[in-house]
Short mmCIF file of C-alpha atoms in Angstrom, two decimals:
data_model
loop_
_atom_site.label_atom_id
_atom_site.label_comp_id
_atom_site.label_asym_id
_atom_site.label_seq_id
_atom_site.Cartn_x
_atom_site.Cartn_y
_atom_site.Cartn_z
CA MET R 1 39.63 -57.22 163.68
CA SER R 2 41.43 -57.16 167.01
CA VAL R 3 42.36 -60.54 168.54
CA VAL R 4 42.50 -61.18 172.28
CA LEU R 5 44.98 -63.63 173.78
CA GLN R 6 42.77 -66.18 175.54
CA PRO R 7 43.32 -66.68 179.31
CA GLN R 8 44.53 -70.27 178.90
CA ALA R 9 46.95 -69.23 176.15
CA ARG R 10 48.12 -66.29 178.27
CA GLN R 11 48.79 -68.59 181.22
CA LEU R 12 50.78 -71.03 179.08
CA PHE R 13 52.72 -68.25 177.36
CA ASN R 14 53.54 -66.59 180.69
CA SER R 15 54.83 -69.95 181.96
CA TYR R 16 56.97 -70.27 178.83
CA LYS R 17 58.50 -66.85 179.44
CA ALA R 18 58.99 -67.57 183.14
CA ASP R 19 60.97 -70.71 182.31
CA ILE R 20 63.26 -68.70 180.06
CA ALA R 21 63.70 -65.95 182.66
CA ARG R 22 64.49 -68.50 185.38
CA ALA R 23 67.08 -70.27 183.25
CA ASN R 24 68.86 -66.96 182.67
CA GLY R 25 68.63 -65.57 186.20
CA VAL R 26 66.44 -62.60 185.33
CA GLU R 27 63.11 -61.47 186.76
CA SER R 28 61.38 -60.97 183.44
CA THR R 29 61.91 -61.44 179.72
CA ARG R 30 60.43 -58.01 178.99
CA GLU R 31 63.77 -56.26 179.34
CA THR R 32 66.65 -57.34 177.11
CA PHE R 33 68.94 -59.82 178.85
CA ALA R 34 72.13 -61.68 177.94
CA VAL R 35 71.46 -65.39 177.57
CA GLN R 36 73.64 -67.30 180.05
CA PRO R 37 76.30 -69.80 178.90
CA ALA R 38 74.40 -72.94 179.94
CA PRO R 39 71.15 -71.98 178.15
CA THR R 40 73.22 -70.83 175.18
CA GLN R 41 74.83 -74.26 174.90
CA LYS R 42 71.42 -75.94 175.07
CA ILE R 43 70.10 -73.65 172.36
CA ILE R 44 73.09 -74.42 170.10
CA GLN R 45 72.42 -78.14 170.62
CA ALA R 46 68.76 -77.53 169.74
CA TYR R 47 69.82 -75.76 166.53
CA GLN R 48 71.82 -78.85 165.63
CA GLN R 49 68.87 -81.13 166.30
CA ASN R 50 66.67 -79.08 163.99
CA ALA R 51 69.15 -78.76 161.12
CA ASP R 52 71.28 -81.88 160.70
CA PHE R 53 73.99 -80.04 158.78
CA LEU R 54 74.73 -77.93 161.86
CA LYS R 55 75.67 -81.14 163.71
CA LEU R 56 78.45 -81.78 161.22
CA ILE R 57 80.20 -78.40 161.12
CA ASN R 58 81.92 -76.36 163.86
CA ILE R 59 79.99 -73.95 166.07
CA PHE R 60 82.64 -72.14 168.08
CA PRO R 61 82.06 -69.75 171.00
CA ILE R 62 84.74 -67.05 170.89
CA ASP R 63 85.56 -64.11 173.15
CA ASN R 64 86.67 -61.39 170.74
CA ALA R 65 84.64 -59.80 167.95
CA LYS R 66 87.60 -60.06 165.57
CA GLY R 67 90.66 -62.24 165.40
CA GLU R 68 92.48 -65.17 163.85
CA LYS R 69 90.54 -68.28 162.89
CA ILE R 70 90.69 -70.98 165.52
CA ALA R 71 89.96 -74.40 163.99
CA LEU R 72 92.45 -77.02 165.16
CA SER R 73 93.80 -78.20 161.84
CA ILE R 74 97.09 -78.41 160.01
CA GLY R 75 97.07 -76.28 156.89
CA SER R 76 100.08 -77.90 155.25
CA THR R 77 102.42 -80.87 155.47
CA ILE R 78 104.54 -80.94 158.64
CA ALA R 79 107.33 -83.50 158.12
CA GLY R 80 110.88 -82.31 157.42
CA ASN R 81 114.52 -82.30 158.46
CA THR R 82 116.62 -79.58 160.06
CA ASN R 83 120.37 -79.33 160.50
CA THR R 84 120.30 -77.87 164.04
CA ASN R 85 124.02 -77.03 163.77
CA VAL R 86 122.94 -74.32 161.37
CA GLN R 87 119.39 -73.33 162.28
CA ALA R 88 116.55 -74.04 164.66
CA ARG R 89 113.77 -76.48 163.86
CA GLN R 90 110.68 -74.82 162.35
CA PRO R 91 107.45 -76.33 163.72
CA THR R 92 104.25 -76.07 161.70
CA PRO R 93 101.54 -74.01 163.45
CA VAL R 94 98.20 -75.61 164.22
CA GLY R 95 95.30 -73.66 162.76
CA ALA R 96 94.87 -71.18 159.96
CA LEU R 97 97.87 -69.27 158.65
CA ASP R 98 95.95 -66.71 156.60
CA LEU R 99 96.22 -63.57 158.70
CA LEU R 100 94.54 -61.57 155.93
CA ASP R 101 91.28 -63.44 156.53
CA GLU R 102 90.37 -62.87 160.14
CA TYR R 103 86.89 -63.56 161.42
CA ASP R 104 84.63 -60.59 162.16
CA CYS R 105 81.54 -61.20 164.28
CA THR R 106 78.73 -58.71 163.63
CA GLN R 107 75.20 -58.62 164.94
CA THR R 108 72.49 -60.75 163.36
CA ASN R 109 68.88 -60.38 164.47
CA TYR R 110 66.67 -63.46 164.69
CA ASP R 111 63.36 -61.90 165.69
CA VAL R 112 60.28 -64.15 165.69
CA ALA R 113 56.72 -62.78 165.81
CA MET R 114 54.06 -65.02 167.38
CA LYS R 115 50.54 -63.95 166.43
CA TRP R 116 48.01 -64.27 169.21
CA VAL R 117 45.71 -66.20 166.92
CA LEU R 118 48.48 -68.85 166.68
CA LEU R 119 49.00 -68.96 170.45
CA ASN R 120 45.25 -69.27 170.95
CA ALA R 121 45.09 -72.20 168.53
CA TRP R 122 48.01 -73.94 170.24
CA ARG R 123 46.66 -73.59 173.79
CA HIS R 124 44.89 -76.95 173.46
CA PHE R 125 48.16 -78.84 172.95
CA PRO R 126 49.56 -80.44 176.12
CA ASP R 127 53.10 -79.69 174.84
CA PHE R 128 52.38 -76.01 174.12
CA LYS R 129 55.72 -74.77 175.46
CA LYS R 130 57.72 -77.41 173.62
CA LYS R 131 56.00 -76.62 170.31
CA LEU R 132 56.63 -72.92 170.74
CA GLN R 133 60.29 -73.44 171.59
CA GLU R 134 60.82 -75.80 168.65
CA MET R 135 59.18 -73.37 166.23
CA VAL R 136 61.56 -70.58 167.25
CA ILE R 137 64.64 -72.82 167.32
CA ARG R 138 63.92 -74.36 163.91
CA ALA R 139 63.37 -70.97 162.29
CA VAL R 140 66.75 -69.73 163.56
CA ALA R 141 68.59 -72.93 162.62
CA LEU R 142 67.33 -72.94 159.03
CA ASP R 143 68.11 -69.25 158.65
CA LYS R 144 71.70 -69.89 159.70
CA LEU R 145 71.98 -72.38 156.84
CA CYS R 146 70.34 -69.90 154.49
CA ILE R 147 72.85 -67.18 155.39
CA GLY R 148 75.80 -69.55 155.26
CA PHE R 149 75.04 -70.66 151.72
CA ASN R 150 73.42 -67.54 150.25
CA GLY R 151 74.71 -64.52 152.16
CA VAL R 152 76.51 -62.05 149.89
CA TYR R 153 76.85 -58.85 151.94
CA ARG R 154 75.66 -57.16 155.12
CA ALA R 155 73.21 -54.34 154.55
CA PRO R 156 72.56 -51.80 157.34
CA THR R 157 68.87 -52.74 157.02
CA SER R 158 68.12 -56.01 155.25
CA ASP R 159 65.20 -56.44 152.85
CA ARG R 160 63.60 -59.88 153.00
CA VAL R 161 61.31 -59.15 150.04
CA ALA R 162 64.16 -58.22 147.70
CA ASN R 163 66.48 -60.86 149.19
CA PRO R 164 64.35 -63.87 150.20
CA LEU R 165 67.42 -66.08 150.69
CA LEU R 166 68.89 -63.56 153.17
CA GLN R 167 71.55 -62.48 150.69
CA ASP R 168 71.87 -59.08 152.42
CA VAL R 169 72.13 -60.24 156.06
CA LYS R 170 75.77 -61.35 156.18
CA LYS R 171 78.51 -62.89 154.03
CA GLY R 172 78.25 -66.65 154.06
CA TRP R 173 80.73 -69.43 153.33
CA LEU R 174 80.29 -69.42 149.55
CA GLN R 175 80.71 -65.66 149.29
CA LYS R 176 83.85 -65.83 151.42
CA ILE R 177 85.31 -68.29 148.90
CA ARG R 178 84.36 -66.07 145.96
CA GLU R 179 86.01 -63.01 147.53
CA LYS R 180 88.86 -64.36 149.62
CA ALA R 181 89.96 -67.31 147.48
CA PRO R 182 88.95 -66.78 143.84
CA GLU R 183 91.51 -69.43 142.89
CA GLN R 184 89.20 -71.95 144.66
CA HIS R 185 86.16 -70.80 142.70
CA TYR R 186 85.29 -72.38 139.35
CA LYS R 187 82.40 -70.59 137.66
CA GLY R 188 82.73 -72.26 134.27
CA GLU R 189 83.57 -71.01 130.81
CA ASP R 190 82.54 -67.60 129.48
CA VAL R 191 79.92 -68.36 126.82
CA GLY R 192 79.53 -64.72 125.87
CA GLY R 193 78.05 -61.58 127.33
CA GLY R 194 79.69 -62.21 130.67
CA VAL R 195 77.65 -65.39 131.16
CA PHE R 196 79.50 -68.36 132.62
CA LYS R 197 78.47 -72.00 132.37
CA THR R 198 79.92 -75.24 133.66
CA GLN R 199 78.46 -77.49 131.00
CA ILE R 200 78.10 -81.25 131.46
CA GLY R 201 77.43 -83.65 128.61
CA ALA R 202 78.83 -85.66 125.73
CA ALA R 203 79.71 -82.56 123.70
CA HIS R 204 81.62 -80.84 126.52
CA GLU R 205 84.90 -81.21 128.39
CA PHE R 206 83.11 -82.71 131.37
CA LYS R 207 80.99 -85.66 130.26
CA THR R 208 79.49 -86.32 133.69
CA ILE R 209 79.14 -84.60 137.05
CA ASP R 210 81.35 -87.35 138.45
CA GLY R 211 84.11 -86.32 136.06
CA LEU R 212 83.70 -82.68 137.05
CA VAL R 213 84.07 -83.54 140.74
CA GLU R 214 87.21 -85.63 140.18
CA PHE R 215 88.69 -82.83 138.07
CA GLY R 216 87.98 -80.40 140.91
CA ILE R 217 89.65 -82.56 143.53
CA GLU R 218 92.80 -83.08 141.50
CA GLU R 219 93.18 -79.54 140.21
CA TYR R 220 91.98 -77.37 143.09
CA ILE R 221 92.17 -79.17 146.44
CA ALA R 222 95.62 -79.05 148.08
CA GLU R 223 97.25 -82.46 147.92
CA GLN R 224 97.49 -82.88 151.70
CA HIS R 225 93.70 -82.48 151.97
CA ARG R 226 92.54 -84.89 149.27
CA GLU R 227 92.25 -87.81 151.69
CA SER R 228 90.86 -85.89 154.67
CA GLY R 229 87.12 -86.45 154.75
CA LEU R 230 86.08 -84.49 151.68
CA VAL R 231 82.39 -84.43 150.78
CA VAL R 232 80.31 -82.88 148.00
CA ILE R 233 77.61 -80.51 149.26
CA CYS R 234 74.98 -79.66 146.68
CA GLY R 235 71.40 -78.73 145.95
CA ARG R 236 68.75 -81.34 145.22
CA GLY R 237 68.84 -80.75 141.45
CA ILE R 238 72.47 -81.85 141.13
CA LEU R 239 71.69 -85.27 142.59
CA SER R 240 68.53 -85.55 140.49
CA ASP R 241 70.54 -84.96 137.32
CA LYS R 242 72.66 -87.99 138.15
CA TYR R 243 70.21 -90.38 139.78
CA LEU R 244 66.84 -89.65 138.16
CA PRO R 245 67.56 -91.82 135.09
CA LEU R 246 68.40 -94.69 137.44
CA LEU R 247 65.27 -94.30 139.54
CA ASN R 248 62.94 -93.49 136.65
CA ALA R 249 63.65 -96.67 134.69
CA ILE R 250 61.29 -99.65 134.60
CA GLN R 251 63.14 -102.41 136.40
CA ASP R 252 62.58 -105.87 137.77
CA PRO R 253 62.48 -106.17 141.63
CA THR R 254 66.15 -107.11 141.92
CA GLU R 255 67.24 -104.10 139.87
CA GLN R 256 64.93 -101.84 141.89
CA ILE R 257 66.58 -102.93 145.13
CA ALA R 258 70.03 -102.36 143.62
CA ALA R 259 69.00 -98.89 142.39
CA ARG R 260 67.74 -97.92 145.85
CA ILE R 261 70.96 -99.08 147.48
CA ILE R 262 72.97 -97.03 145.00
CA TYR R 263 70.81 -93.96 145.66
CA ALA R 264 70.99 -94.42 149.44
CA ASN R 265 74.78 -94.26 149.18
CA LYS R 266 74.84 -91.18 146.98
CA GLN R 267 78.21 -90.22 145.56
CA LEU R 268 79.57 -87.66 143.13
CA GLY R 269 82.87 -88.82 141.75
CA THR R 270 84.58 -90.78 144.51
CA LEU R 271 83.14 -88.62 147.30
CA PRO R 272 79.97 -88.94 149.36
CA ALA R 273 77.36 -86.41 148.28
CA MET R 274 74.97 -84.57 150.57
CA TYR R 275 71.91 -82.47 149.78
CA VAL R 276 71.51 -79.58 152.25
CA PRO R 277 68.42 -77.35 152.56
CA ARG R 278 68.78 -73.81 151.24
CA PHE R 279 71.88 -74.71 149.20
CA PRO R 280 71.85 -72.86 145.83
CA ALA R 281 70.91 -74.70 142.66
CA LYS R 282 73.47 -75.55 139.95
CA THR R 283 76.22 -75.37 142.56
CA ILE R 284 78.65 -77.78 144.24
CA LEU R 285 80.92 -77.23 147.23
CA ILE R 286 83.74 -79.72 147.75
CA THR R 287 85.21 -79.51 151.26
CA SER R 288 85.11 -81.29 154.62
CA PHE R 289 82.48 -80.58 157.25
CA ASP R 290 85.07 -79.45 159.78
CA ASN R 291 86.29 -76.80 157.33
CA LEU R 292 83.08 -74.80 157.81
CA SER R 293 82.40 -72.92 161.04
CA ILE R 294 80.01 -70.51 162.69
CA TYR R 295 81.67 -68.29 165.30
CA LEU R 296 79.39 -66.95 168.05
CA GLN R 297 80.83 -64.20 170.26
CA ASN R 298 80.37 -64.92 173.96
CA GLY R 299 78.13 -62.53 175.84
CA THR R 300 76.40 -61.17 172.75
CA PHE R 301 73.40 -63.53 172.62
CA ASN R 302 70.72 -61.08 173.74
CA ARG R 303 67.02 -61.72 174.03
CA SER R 304 63.70 -60.21 175.10
CA ILE R 305 60.13 -61.43 174.72
CA VAL R 306 57.51 -58.69 174.69
CA ASP R 307 53.83 -58.22 173.95
CA GLU R 308 52.95 -55.97 171.03
CA PRO R 309 49.16 -55.55 171.33
CA GLN R 310 49.14 -52.98 168.56
CA TRP R 311 50.02 -55.88 166.25
CA ASP R 312 48.04 -58.61 168.09
CA ARG R 313 51.23 -60.52 168.75
CA ALA R 314 54.21 -61.22 170.95
CA VAL R 315 57.78 -61.00 169.64
CA ASP R 316 60.85 -62.97 170.67
CA TYR R 317 63.67 -60.53 169.91
CA GLN R 318 67.01 -62.34 169.60
CA SER R 319 70.41 -61.17 168.40
CA VAL R 320 73.95 -62.51 168.42
CA ASN R 321 77.31 -61.44 167.03
CA GLU R 322 78.43 -64.15 164.63
CA ASP R 323 80.47 -64.90 161.55
CA PHE R 324 80.50 -67.67 158.96
CA VAL R 325 84.06 -68.91 158.51
CA VAL R 326 85.90 -71.11 156.01
CA GLU R 327 88.87 -72.38 157.99
CA ASP R 328 91.21 -73.37 155.13
CA TYR R 329 90.55 -72.24 151.57
CA THR R 330 92.96 -74.78 150.10
CA LYS R 331 90.59 -77.46 151.37
CA CYS R 332 87.57 -76.36 149.35
CA LEU R 333 86.32 -75.78 145.84
CA LEU R 334 83.17 -73.92 144.85
CA ILE R 335 81.76 -74.86 141.41
CA GLU R 336 78.86 -72.80 140.06
CA ASN R 337 76.63 -72.43 137.00
CA ILE R 338 76.40 -76.19 136.40
CA GLU R 339 74.20 -77.17 133.48
CA VAL R 340 73.62 -80.78 132.47
CA ASP R 341 72.55 -81.55 128.91
CA ALA R 342 69.27 -83.37 128.66
#
């Protein structure tokens, strides 16, 4: 049955679109327009407010679609001596040295359909425009996390049914590690048939997840990075495996308080641990927050908001050229296929 956009909802929605057009110096949102730098910066800040993890990592605006990575970091030690009677001093470059791993920003579409029945229902809210904006912003922010942690390849046309975690939209951080730095990828032992497991328990090499993390730091993270703000990023199940026995025990009030304090300061090994939405199960990423970046190419954030009455909806069409970048592979370790014995 056809749905009509109610006059009050139409008035509010038109005001919402007019605000966006005004902020970007265009007459209407019906035709595709390039989002201006100031609104772009506000939208990036809104992404960060709606997905806390995006506050912690780098979101860099860049001019070129391809090029060398730009994070301001030192990829090695820098101290040394030089006999200048024989040769010139050799300064250590700031930033990435891996010229074989340049960033490559390609288009990602973040198109949001708003059914008229939804807009009609929301017309009674005094903060209609704010709710609508937050819905769109939050959807985009969470999808950026989903791509970053689950993206495997870029298909010409993605299939959300076959790839519900956006595996076919773009290569994310974890896939970059698998492909570009296999020496920083621990997938466990081959248990037969091409199946790999990182087994945790009394009968295995790693007795605890804590032991696994400490092994990873010492064996895989470059020595100069081991004291530089490393964290353990993981899915919820990894933390449950460690802390559920503590929280599930019958305890007196003093012990309960102690258990909650321990859980509030979650650690794996000697590092702080953080659960992040959309992070894959049975997986751990050891790195620092500033080692993960999203590059957004300037001038490529395009948008249009149009009515589609044939579908009883309006659509906010958005696209941007972007890439998910690991700045220094020697400062990370990806551990997969983790299984903890009961």
